[in-house]
PDB file of C-alpha atoms and ligand atoms in Angstrom:
ATOM      1  CA  MET R   1       4.639 -26.008  12.928  1.00  0.00           C
ATOM      2  CA  SER R   2       1.596 -24.155  11.727  1.00  0.00           C
ATOM      3  CA  THR R   3       0.908 -24.028   8.003  1.00  0.00           C
ATOM      4  CA  ILE R   4       0.609 -20.938   5.844  1.00  0.00           C
ATOM      5  CA  ALA R   5      -3.152 -21.574   5.713  1.00  0.00           C
ATOM      6  CA  ASP R   6      -3.318 -21.651   9.548  1.00  0.00           C
ATOM      7  CA  ARG R   7      -1.442 -18.402   9.803  1.00  0.00           C
ATOM      8  CA  ILE R   8      -3.607 -16.680   7.217  1.00  0.00           C
ATOM      9  CA  ALA R   9      -6.693 -17.789   9.151  1.00  0.00           C
ATOM     10  CA  HIS R  10      -5.146 -16.395  12.317  1.00  0.00           C
ATOM     11  CA  VAL R  11      -4.317 -13.039  10.688  1.00  0.00           C
ATOM     12  CA  ARG R  12      -7.860 -12.844   9.294  1.00  0.00           C
ATOM     13  CA  ALA R  13      -9.282 -13.521  12.752  1.00  0.00           C
ATOM     14  CA  ARG R  14      -7.149 -10.736  14.208  1.00  0.00           C
ATOM     15  CA  ILE R  15      -8.268  -8.369  11.434  1.00  0.00           C
ATOM     16  CA  ALA R  16     -11.897  -9.197  12.204  1.00  0.00           C
ATOM     17  CA  GLU R  17     -11.351  -8.695  15.931  1.00  0.00           C
ATOM     18  CA  ALA R  18      -9.645  -5.316  15.440  1.00  0.00           C
ATOM     19  CA  ALA R  19     -12.393  -4.216  13.048  1.00  0.00           C
ATOM     20  CA  GLU R  20     -15.162  -5.192  15.436  1.00  0.00           C
ATOM     21  CA  GLN R  21     -13.488  -3.424  18.335  1.00  0.00           C
ATOM     22  CA  ALA R  22     -13.407  -0.297  16.174  1.00  0.00           C
ATOM     23  CA  GLY R  23     -17.055  -0.689  15.163  1.00  0.00           C
ATOM     24  CA  ARG R  24     -16.045  -1.468  11.576  1.00  0.00           C
ATOM     25  CA  ARG R  25     -16.924  -4.274   9.207  1.00  0.00           C
ATOM     26  CA  PRO R  26     -14.135  -6.834   8.655  1.00  0.00           C
ATOM     27  CA  ALA R  27     -15.146  -7.016   4.986  1.00  0.00           C
ATOM     28  CA  ASP R  28     -14.061  -3.397   4.548  1.00  0.00           C
ATOM     29  CA  ILE R  29     -10.436  -4.339   5.220  1.00  0.00           C
ATOM     30  CA  THR R  30      -8.347  -5.973   2.510  1.00  0.00           C
ATOM     31  CA  LEU R  31      -5.479  -8.215   3.534  1.00  0.00           C
ATOM     32  CA  VAL R  32      -2.551  -7.878   1.157  1.00  0.00           C
ATOM     33  CA  THR R  33      -0.333 -10.916   1.655  1.00  0.00           C
ATOM     34  CA  VAL R  34       3.239  -9.681   1.250  1.00  0.00           C
ATOM     35  CA  THR R  35       5.153 -12.301  -0.732  1.00  0.00           C
ATOM     36  CA  LYS R  36       8.522 -10.581  -1.233  1.00  0.00           C
ATOM     37  CA  THR R  37      11.508 -12.950  -0.963  1.00  0.00           C
ATOM     38  CA  HIS R  38       9.240 -16.024  -1.105  1.00  0.00           C
ATOM     39  CA  PRO R  39       9.157 -18.445  -4.041  1.00  0.00           C
ATOM     40  CA  PRO R  40       6.061 -19.197  -6.140  1.00  0.00           C
ATOM     41  CA  GLU R  41       5.471 -22.567  -4.427  1.00  0.00           C
ATOM     42  CA  ARG R  42       4.954 -20.909  -1.042  1.00  0.00           C
ATOM     43  CA  ILE R  43       2.890 -18.129  -2.587  1.00  0.00           C
ATOM     44  CA  ALA R  44       0.701 -20.815  -4.187  1.00  0.00           C
ATOM     45  CA  GLU R  45      -0.043 -22.132  -0.680  1.00  0.00           C
ATOM     46  CA  ALA R  46      -1.259 -18.687   0.340  1.00  0.00           C
ATOM     47  CA  ILE R  47      -3.391 -18.441  -2.795  1.00  0.00           C
ATOM     48  CA  ALA R  48      -4.911 -21.843  -2.048  1.00  0.00           C
ATOM     49  CA  ALA R  49      -5.829 -20.490   1.397  1.00  0.00           C
ATOM     50  CA  GLY R  50      -7.699 -17.616  -0.213  1.00  0.00           C
ATOM     51  CA  SER R  51      -5.097 -14.843  -0.471  1.00  0.00           C
ATOM     52  CA  LEU R  52      -5.777 -13.243  -3.840  1.00  0.00           C
ATOM     53  CA  ASP R  53      -4.269  -9.836  -3.032  1.00  0.00           C
ATOM     54  CA  LEU R  54      -0.497 -10.189  -3.124  1.00  0.00           C
ATOM     55  CA  GLY R  55       2.149  -7.572  -2.393  1.00  0.00           C
ATOM     56  CA  GLU R  56       5.680  -7.292  -3.730  1.00  0.00           C
ATOM     57  CA  ASN R  57       8.169  -4.503  -3.142  1.00  0.00           C
ATOM     58  CA  ARG R  58      10.492  -4.920  -6.137  1.00  0.00           C
ATOM     59  CA  VAL R  59       9.376  -4.951  -9.753  1.00  0.00           C
ATOM     60  CA  GLN R  60      12.159  -7.175 -11.014  1.00  0.00           C
ATOM     61  CA  GLU R  61      11.559  -9.834  -8.386  1.00  0.00           C
ATOM     62  CA  ALA R  62       7.810  -9.643  -8.862  1.00  0.00           C
ATOM     63  CA  ILE R  63       7.491 -10.049 -12.617  1.00  0.00           C
ATOM     64  CA  ALA R  64       8.879 -13.568 -12.725  1.00  0.00           C
ATOM     65  CA  LYS R  65       6.527 -14.675  -9.946  1.00  0.00           C
ATOM     66  CA  ILE R  66       3.555 -12.941 -11.521  1.00  0.00           C
ATOM     67  CA  ALA R  67       4.232 -14.737 -14.812  1.00  0.00           C
ATOM     68  CA  THR R  68       4.678 -18.113 -13.096  1.00  0.00           C
ATOM     69  CA  LEU R  69       1.545 -17.854 -10.980  1.00  0.00           C
ATOM     70  CA  ALA R  70      -0.646 -16.404 -13.745  1.00  0.00           C
ATOM     71  CA  ALA R  71      -0.631 -19.782 -15.497  1.00  0.00           C
ATOM     72  CA  ASP R  72      -2.742 -21.355 -12.736  1.00  0.00           C
ATOM     73  CA  HIS R  73      -4.546 -18.366 -11.248  1.00  0.00           C
ATOM     74  CA  SER R  74      -6.496 -15.771 -13.168  1.00  0.00           C
ATOM     75  CA  ARG R  75      -7.967 -13.713 -10.349  1.00  0.00           C
ATOM     76  CA  LEU R  76      -4.905 -12.479  -8.487  1.00  0.00           C
ATOM     77  CA  ARG R  77      -4.447  -8.793  -7.718  1.00  0.00           C
ATOM     78  CA  TRP R  78      -0.840  -7.665  -7.474  1.00  0.00           C
ATOM     79  CA  HIS R  79       0.097  -4.696  -5.297  1.00  0.00           C
ATOM     80  CA  LEU R  80       3.395  -2.858  -5.656  1.00  0.00           C
ATOM     81  CA  ILE R  81       4.310  -1.671  -2.151  1.00  0.00           C
ATOM     82  CA  GLY R  82       7.999  -0.745  -2.523  1.00  0.00           C
ATOM     83  CA  HIS R  83       9.758   2.264  -4.015  1.00  0.00           C
ATOM     84  CA  LEU R  84       9.411   2.392  -7.789  1.00  0.00           C
ATOM     85  CA  GLN R  85      12.198   3.719 -10.002  1.00  0.00           C
ATOM     86  CA  ARG R  86      10.992   5.536 -13.067  1.00  0.00           C
ATOM     87  CA  ASN R  87      12.925   3.242 -15.417  1.00  0.00           C
ATOM     88  CA  LYS R  88      10.769   0.346 -14.146  1.00  0.00           C
ATOM     89  CA  ALA R  89       7.523   2.272 -14.445  1.00  0.00           C
ATOM     90  CA  ARG R  90       6.386   0.732 -17.704  1.00  0.00           C
ATOM     91  CA  VAL R  91       6.792  -2.845 -16.485  1.00  0.00           C
ATOM     92  CA  ALA R  92       5.067  -1.853 -13.256  1.00  0.00           C
ATOM     93  CA  VAL R  93       2.064  -0.488 -15.154  1.00  0.00           C
ATOM     94  CA  GLU R  94       1.897  -3.713 -17.162  1.00  0.00           C
ATOM     95  CA  SER R  95       2.186  -5.971 -14.127  1.00  0.00           C
ATOM     96  CA  PHE R  96       0.430  -4.455 -11.120  1.00  0.00           C
ATOM     97  CA  ASP R  97      -3.194  -3.732 -10.273  1.00  0.00           C
ATOM     98  CA  LEU R  98      -2.514  -1.119  -7.604  1.00  0.00           C
ATOM     99  CA  ILE R  99       0.664   0.863  -6.991  1.00  0.00           C
ATOM    100  CA  HIS R 100       0.848   1.936  -3.331  1.00  0.00           C
ATOM    101  CA  SER R 101       4.182   3.727  -3.562  1.00  0.00           C
ATOM    102  CA  VAL R 102       3.667   6.791  -5.753  1.00  0.00           C
ATOM    103  CA  ASP R 103       5.930   9.243  -3.962  1.00  0.00           C
ATOM    104  CA  SER R 104       6.622  12.068  -6.430  1.00  0.00           C
ATOM    105  CA  LEU R 105       4.952  14.081  -9.152  1.00  0.00           C
ATOM    106  CA  ARG R 106       7.634  12.978 -11.620  1.00  0.00           C
ATOM    107  CA  LEU R 107       6.906   9.326 -10.978  1.00  0.00           C
ATOM    108  CA  ALA R 108       3.176   9.977 -11.346  1.00  0.00           C
ATOM    109  CA  GLU R 109       3.763  11.727 -14.687  1.00  0.00           C
ATOM    110  CA  THR R 110       5.851   8.802 -15.936  1.00  0.00           C
ATOM    111  CA  LEU R 111       3.204   6.292 -14.858  1.00  0.00           C
ATOM    112  CA  ASN R 112       0.522   8.395 -16.524  1.00  0.00           C
ATOM    113  CA  ARG R 113       2.427   8.377 -19.800  1.00  0.00           C
ATOM    114  CA  HIS R 114       2.885   4.596 -19.788  1.00  0.00           C
ATOM    115  CA  ALA R 115      -0.698   3.935 -18.740  1.00  0.00           C
ATOM    116  CA  SER R 116      -1.923   6.178 -21.583  1.00  0.00           C
ATOM    117  CA  ASP R 117       0.314   4.343 -24.078  1.00  0.00           C
ATOM    118  CA  LEU R 118      -1.053   1.034 -22.888  1.00  0.00           C
ATOM    119  CA  GLY R 119      -4.611   2.322 -23.092  1.00  0.00           C
ATOM    120  CA  ARG R 120      -5.422   1.692 -19.461  1.00  0.00           C
ATOM    121  CA  ARG R 121      -6.214   3.558 -16.293  1.00  0.00           C
ATOM    122  CA  LEU R 122      -3.924   2.827 -13.395  1.00  0.00           C
ATOM    123  CA  ALA R 123      -5.053   2.780  -9.768  1.00  0.00           C
ATOM    124  CA  ILE R 124      -2.554   4.377  -7.399  1.00  0.00           C
ATOM    125  CA  LEU R 125      -2.093   5.366  -3.787  1.00  0.00           C
ATOM    126  CA  LEU R 126       0.073   8.288  -2.732  1.00  0.00           C
ATOM    127  CA  GLN R 127       2.746   7.278  -0.249  1.00  0.00           C
ATOM    128  CA  LEU R 128       3.169   9.809   2.536  1.00  0.00           C
ATOM    129  CA  ASN R 129       5.798  10.153   5.202  1.00  0.00           C
ATOM    130  CA  VAL R 130       3.893  11.612   8.124  1.00  0.00           C
ATOM    131  CA  SER R 131       6.301  10.470  10.839  1.00  0.00           C
ATOM    132  CA  GLY R 132       9.394  12.362   9.714  1.00  0.00           C
ATOM    133  CA  GLU R 133      11.628   9.319   9.939  1.00  0.00           C
ATOM    134  CA  ALA R 134      14.542  10.082   7.636  1.00  0.00           C
ATOM    135  CA  SER R 135      14.677   6.621   6.084  1.00  0.00           C
ATOM    136  CA  LYS R 136      11.060   6.532   4.981  1.00  0.00           C
ATOM    137  CA  GLU R 137      10.106   7.238   1.414  1.00  0.00           C
ATOM    138  CA  GLY R 138       7.026   9.143   0.430  1.00  0.00           C
ATOM    139  CA  PHE R 139       5.858  12.709   0.077  1.00  0.00           C
ATOM    140  CA  ASP R 140       7.264  14.555   3.058  1.00  0.00           C
ATOM    141  CA  LEU R 141       4.447  15.604   5.333  1.00  0.00           C
ATOM    142  CA  SER R 142       6.006  15.069   8.735  1.00  0.00           C
ATOM    143  CA  GLY R 143       3.833  16.674  11.352  1.00  0.00           C
ATOM    144  CA  GLY R 144       0.833  16.282   9.072  1.00  0.00           C
ATOM    145  CA  LEU R 145      -1.530  19.193   8.544  1.00  0.00           C
ATOM    146  CA  ARG R 146       0.268  21.313  11.140  1.00  0.00           C
ATOM    147  CA  ASN R 147       3.349  21.441   8.904  1.00  0.00           C
ATOM    148  CA  HIS R 148       2.220  24.370   6.766  1.00  0.00           C
ATOM    149  CA  ALA R 149       5.495  24.642   4.832  1.00  0.00           C
ATOM    150  CA  ALA R 150       5.333  20.985   3.797  1.00  0.00           C
ATOM    151  CA  LEU R 151       1.644  21.292   2.997  1.00  0.00           C
ATOM    152  CA  ASP R 152       2.323  24.261   0.705  1.00  0.00           C
ATOM    153  CA  GLN R 153       4.783  22.080  -1.234  1.00  0.00           C
ATOM    154  CA  PHE R 154       2.545  19.048  -1.194  1.00  0.00           C
ATOM    155  CA  LEU R 155      -0.840  20.373  -2.312  1.00  0.00           C
ATOM    156  CA  PRO R 156       0.229  21.746  -5.727  1.00  0.00           C
ATOM    157  CA  GLN R 157       1.813  18.368  -6.508  1.00  0.00           C
ATOM    158  CA  ILE R 158      -1.406  16.605  -5.570  1.00  0.00           C
ATOM    159  CA  GLU R 159      -3.371  18.938  -7.822  1.00  0.00           C
ATOM    160  CA  ALA R 160      -1.006  18.146 -10.700  1.00  0.00           C
ATOM    161  CA  ILE R 161      -1.410  14.405 -10.100  1.00  0.00           C
ATOM    162  CA  LEU R 162      -5.186  14.718  -9.937  1.00  0.00           C
ATOM    163  CA  ALA R 163      -5.075  16.263 -13.418  1.00  0.00           C
ATOM    164  CA  LEU R 164      -3.281  13.239 -14.954  1.00  0.00           C
ATOM    165  CA  PRO R 165      -5.992  11.488 -16.963  1.00  0.00           C
ATOM    166  CA  ALA R 166      -4.695   7.909 -16.912  1.00  0.00           C
ATOM    167  CA  LEU R 167      -4.169   7.767 -13.144  1.00  0.00           C
ATOM    168  CA  GLU R 168      -6.852   7.085 -10.616  1.00  0.00           C
ATOM    169  CA  ILE R 169      -5.977   8.051  -7.063  1.00  0.00           C
ATOM    170  CA  CYS R 170      -7.695   5.721  -4.574  1.00  0.00           C
ATOM    171  CA  GLY R 171      -6.169   6.941  -1.315  1.00  0.00           C
ATOM    172  CA  LEU R 172      -2.994   7.055   0.745  1.00  0.00           C
ATOM    173  CA  MET R 173      -0.304   4.714   2.018  1.00  0.00           C
ATOM    174  CA  THR R 174       2.244   5.014   4.804  1.00  0.00           C
ATOM    175  CA  ILE R 175       4.853   2.962   6.600  1.00  0.00           C
ATOM    176  CA  ALA R 176       5.025   3.566  10.338  1.00  0.00           C
ATOM    177  CA  PRO R 177       8.378   3.741  12.112  1.00  0.00           C
ATOM    178  CA  ILE R 178       9.469   0.494  13.708  1.00  0.00           C
ATOM    179  CA  VAL R 179       8.588   0.668  17.387  1.00  0.00           C
ATOM    180  CA  GLU R 180       8.543  -1.822  20.235  1.00  0.00           C
ATOM    181  CA  ASP R 181       5.134  -0.911  21.495  1.00  0.00           C
ATOM    182  CA  LEU R 182       2.236  -1.605  19.164  1.00  0.00           C
ATOM    183  CA  ASP R 183       0.335   1.484  20.208  1.00  0.00           C
ATOM    184  CA  ALA R 184       3.277   3.811  19.561  1.00  0.00           C
ATOM    185  CA  ALA R 185       2.558   3.613  15.817  1.00  0.00           C
ATOM    186  CA  ARG R 186      -1.035   4.644  16.311  1.00  0.00           C
ATOM    187  CA  PRO R 187      -0.561   8.422  16.133  1.00  0.00           C
ATOM    188  CA  VAL R 188       1.142   7.962  12.749  1.00  0.00           C
ATOM    189  CA  PHE R 189      -1.865   6.078  11.434  1.00  0.00           C
ATOM    190  CA  ALA R 190      -4.222   8.670  12.901  1.00  0.00           C
ATOM    191  CA  GLU R 191      -2.197  11.385  11.159  1.00  0.00           C
ATOM    192  CA  LEU R 192      -2.522   9.687   7.782  1.00  0.00           C
ATOM    193  CA  ARG R 193      -6.284   9.439   8.231  1.00  0.00           C
ATOM    194  CA  THR R 194      -6.469  13.114   9.165  1.00  0.00           C
ATOM    195  CA  VAL R 195      -4.529  14.086   6.039  1.00  0.00           C
ATOM    196  CA  ARG R 196      -6.803  11.849   3.965  1.00  0.00           C
ATOM    197  CA  ASP R 197      -9.908  13.523   5.406  1.00  0.00           C
ATOM    198  CA  GLU R 198      -8.493  16.934   4.541  1.00  0.00           C
ATOM    199  CA  LEU R 199      -7.655  15.879   0.976  1.00  0.00           C
ATOM    200  CA  ALA R 200     -11.162  14.459   0.584  1.00  0.00           C
ATOM    201  CA  ARG R 201     -12.565  17.780   1.757  1.00  0.00           C
ATOM    202  CA  ARG R 202     -10.389  19.809  -0.616  1.00  0.00           C
ATOM    203  CA  TYR R 203     -10.669  17.507  -3.627  1.00  0.00           C
ATOM    204  CA  PRO R 204     -14.062  15.847  -3.356  1.00  0.00           C
ATOM    205  CA  ASN R 205     -14.132  14.690  -6.969  1.00  0.00           C
ATOM    206  CA  ALA R 206     -11.361  12.171  -6.384  1.00  0.00           C
ATOM    207  CA  ASP R 207     -11.715   8.900  -4.488  1.00  0.00           C
ATOM    208  CA  TRP R 208      -9.763   8.962  -1.224  1.00  0.00           C
ATOM    209  CA  HIS R 209     -11.282   5.941   0.474  1.00  0.00           C
ATOM    210  CA  ALA R 210      -8.212   3.704   0.698  1.00  0.00           C
ATOM    211  CA  LEU R 211      -5.784   3.857   3.617  1.00  0.00           C
ATOM    212  CA  SER R 212      -2.966   1.332   3.182  1.00  0.00           C
ATOM    213  CA  MET R 213      -1.315   1.128   6.577  1.00  0.00           C
ATOM    214  CA  GLY R 214      -0.291  -1.555   9.054  1.00  0.00           C
ATOM    215  CA  MET R 215       2.104  -4.488   8.785  1.00  0.00           C
ATOM    216  CA  THR R 216       2.783  -7.616  10.899  1.00  0.00           C
ATOM    217  CA  ASP R 217       3.743  -5.698  14.033  1.00  0.00           C
ATOM    218  CA  ASP R 218       1.129  -2.976  13.943  1.00  0.00           C
ATOM    219  CA  PHE R 219      -1.889  -3.866  11.791  1.00  0.00           C
ATOM    220  CA  PRO R 220      -4.435  -3.963  14.669  1.00  0.00           C
ATOM    221  CA  ALA R 221      -3.498  -0.359  15.577  1.00  0.00           C
ATOM    222  CA  ALA R 222      -3.809   0.649  11.917  1.00  0.00           C
ATOM    223  CA  ILE R 223      -7.276  -0.894  11.724  1.00  0.00           C
ATOM    224  CA  ALA R 224      -8.296   0.981  14.863  1.00  0.00           C
ATOM    225  CA  GLU R 225      -7.333   4.171  12.994  1.00  0.00           C
ATOM    226  CA  GLY R 226      -9.179   3.332   9.790  1.00  0.00           C
ATOM    227  CA  ALA R 227      -6.887   1.180   7.614  1.00  0.00           C
ATOM    228  CA  THR R 228      -8.733  -0.297   4.633  1.00  0.00           C
ATOM    229  CA  ILE R 229      -5.682  -2.242   3.423  1.00  0.00           C
ATOM    230  CA  VAL R 230      -3.153  -3.982   5.663  1.00  0.00           C
ATOM    231  CA  ARG R 231       0.095  -5.412   4.255  1.00  0.00           C
ATOM    232  CA  VAL R 232       1.206  -8.523   6.123  1.00  0.00           C
ATOM    233  CA  GLY R 233       4.224 -10.710   5.382  1.00  0.00           C
ATOM    234  CA  ARG R 234       6.005 -12.203   8.394  1.00  0.00           C
ATOM    235  CA  ALA R 235       2.880 -13.170  10.303  1.00  0.00           C
ATOM    236  CA  ILE R 236       2.021 -15.409   7.335  1.00  0.00           C
ATOM    237  CA  PHE R 237       5.344 -16.681   5.985  1.00  0.00           C
ATOM    238  CA  GLY R 238       7.596 -16.318   9.026  1.00  0.00           C
ATOM    239  CA  GLU R 239      10.805 -14.297   9.158  1.00  0.00           C
ATOM    240  CA  ARG R 240      12.322 -13.469   5.788  1.00  0.00           C
ATOM    241  CA  PRO R 241      15.700 -14.993   4.923  1.00  0.00           C
TER     242      PRO R 241
HETATM  243  C1  PLP B   1       7.781  -5.949   3.665  1.00  0.00           C
HETATM  244  C2  PLP B   1       6.702  -4.933   3.708  1.00  0.00           C
HETATM  245  C3  PLP B   1       5.513  -5.173   4.397  1.00  0.00           C
HETATM  246  C4  PLP B   1       5.255  -6.425   5.208  1.00  0.00           C
HETATM  247  O1  PLP B   1       5.995  -6.392   6.371  1.00  0.00           O
HETATM  248  P1  PLP B   1       5.866  -7.537   7.493  1.00  0.00           P
HETATM  249  O2  PLP B   1       6.535  -6.957   8.657  1.00  0.00           O
HETATM  250  O3  PLP B   1       6.549  -8.732   6.907  1.00  0.00           O
HETATM  251  O4  PLP B   1       4.416  -7.778   7.698  1.00  0.00           O
HETATM  252  C5  PLP B   1       4.534  -4.197   4.340  1.00  0.00           C
HETATM  253  N1  PLP B   1       4.714  -3.039   3.677  1.00  0.00           N
HETATM  254  C6  PLP B   1       5.848  -2.777   3.001  1.00  0.00           C
HETATM  255  C7  PLP B   1       5.980  -1.502   2.266  1.00  0.00           C
HETATM  256  C8  PLP B   1       6.882  -3.708   2.992  1.00  0.00           C
HETATM  257  O5  PLP B   1       8.011  -3.440   2.332  1.00  0.00           O
END
């Protein structure tokens, strides 16, 4: 049985390989180790192996772990990658360093209010659904820039979010549909990058550099299409219970 440290080393090697094949620098890709469902003792093994960026998808589950692990580790960065309900927004602002899953203007406004109250600026990514899969959360932009009706709905919301003073947009996030073939997800990742490039062109004063895309089954394809953050759980911890 390989250890968590072995598997992290293996994932890092695959990230480096995918980056080099794409003519990119491995250092420009952040590995977020997805720790959902796993207890603090196993997460501590990942931290010992150098994983300082940790991803959780539920606020309630995360806060206990964050509190436990904070005692021994001061330099962790916690990423919220799952859907956030507005009634958990305050705790999320207090607990996370980057929220990947901002999927509505209303949620952004709520986060802005809590971040202002707490006297901090909050880094966020906008979650987009560019594949049109019904089950996926995120701003609906299936078909990407060719979907003019969706774009007409989307852009005014983005402008409203850009005007919220306590939020700092850093880029976009998506979840690709589950597919058998690794390369089948690639057009979805390419679409997200295309949308990002268009937003950067329209709104050059904001920072759009981050593309959070790619998980255990598809992160090399995401890196080939420009991912700057990959979110990997099973390749590190094994199948979830
Ligand atoms: C669980 C999860 C991941 C990690 O998925 P794996 O297949 O375990 O790598 C990544 N992103 C999101 C949003 C998740 O919920």
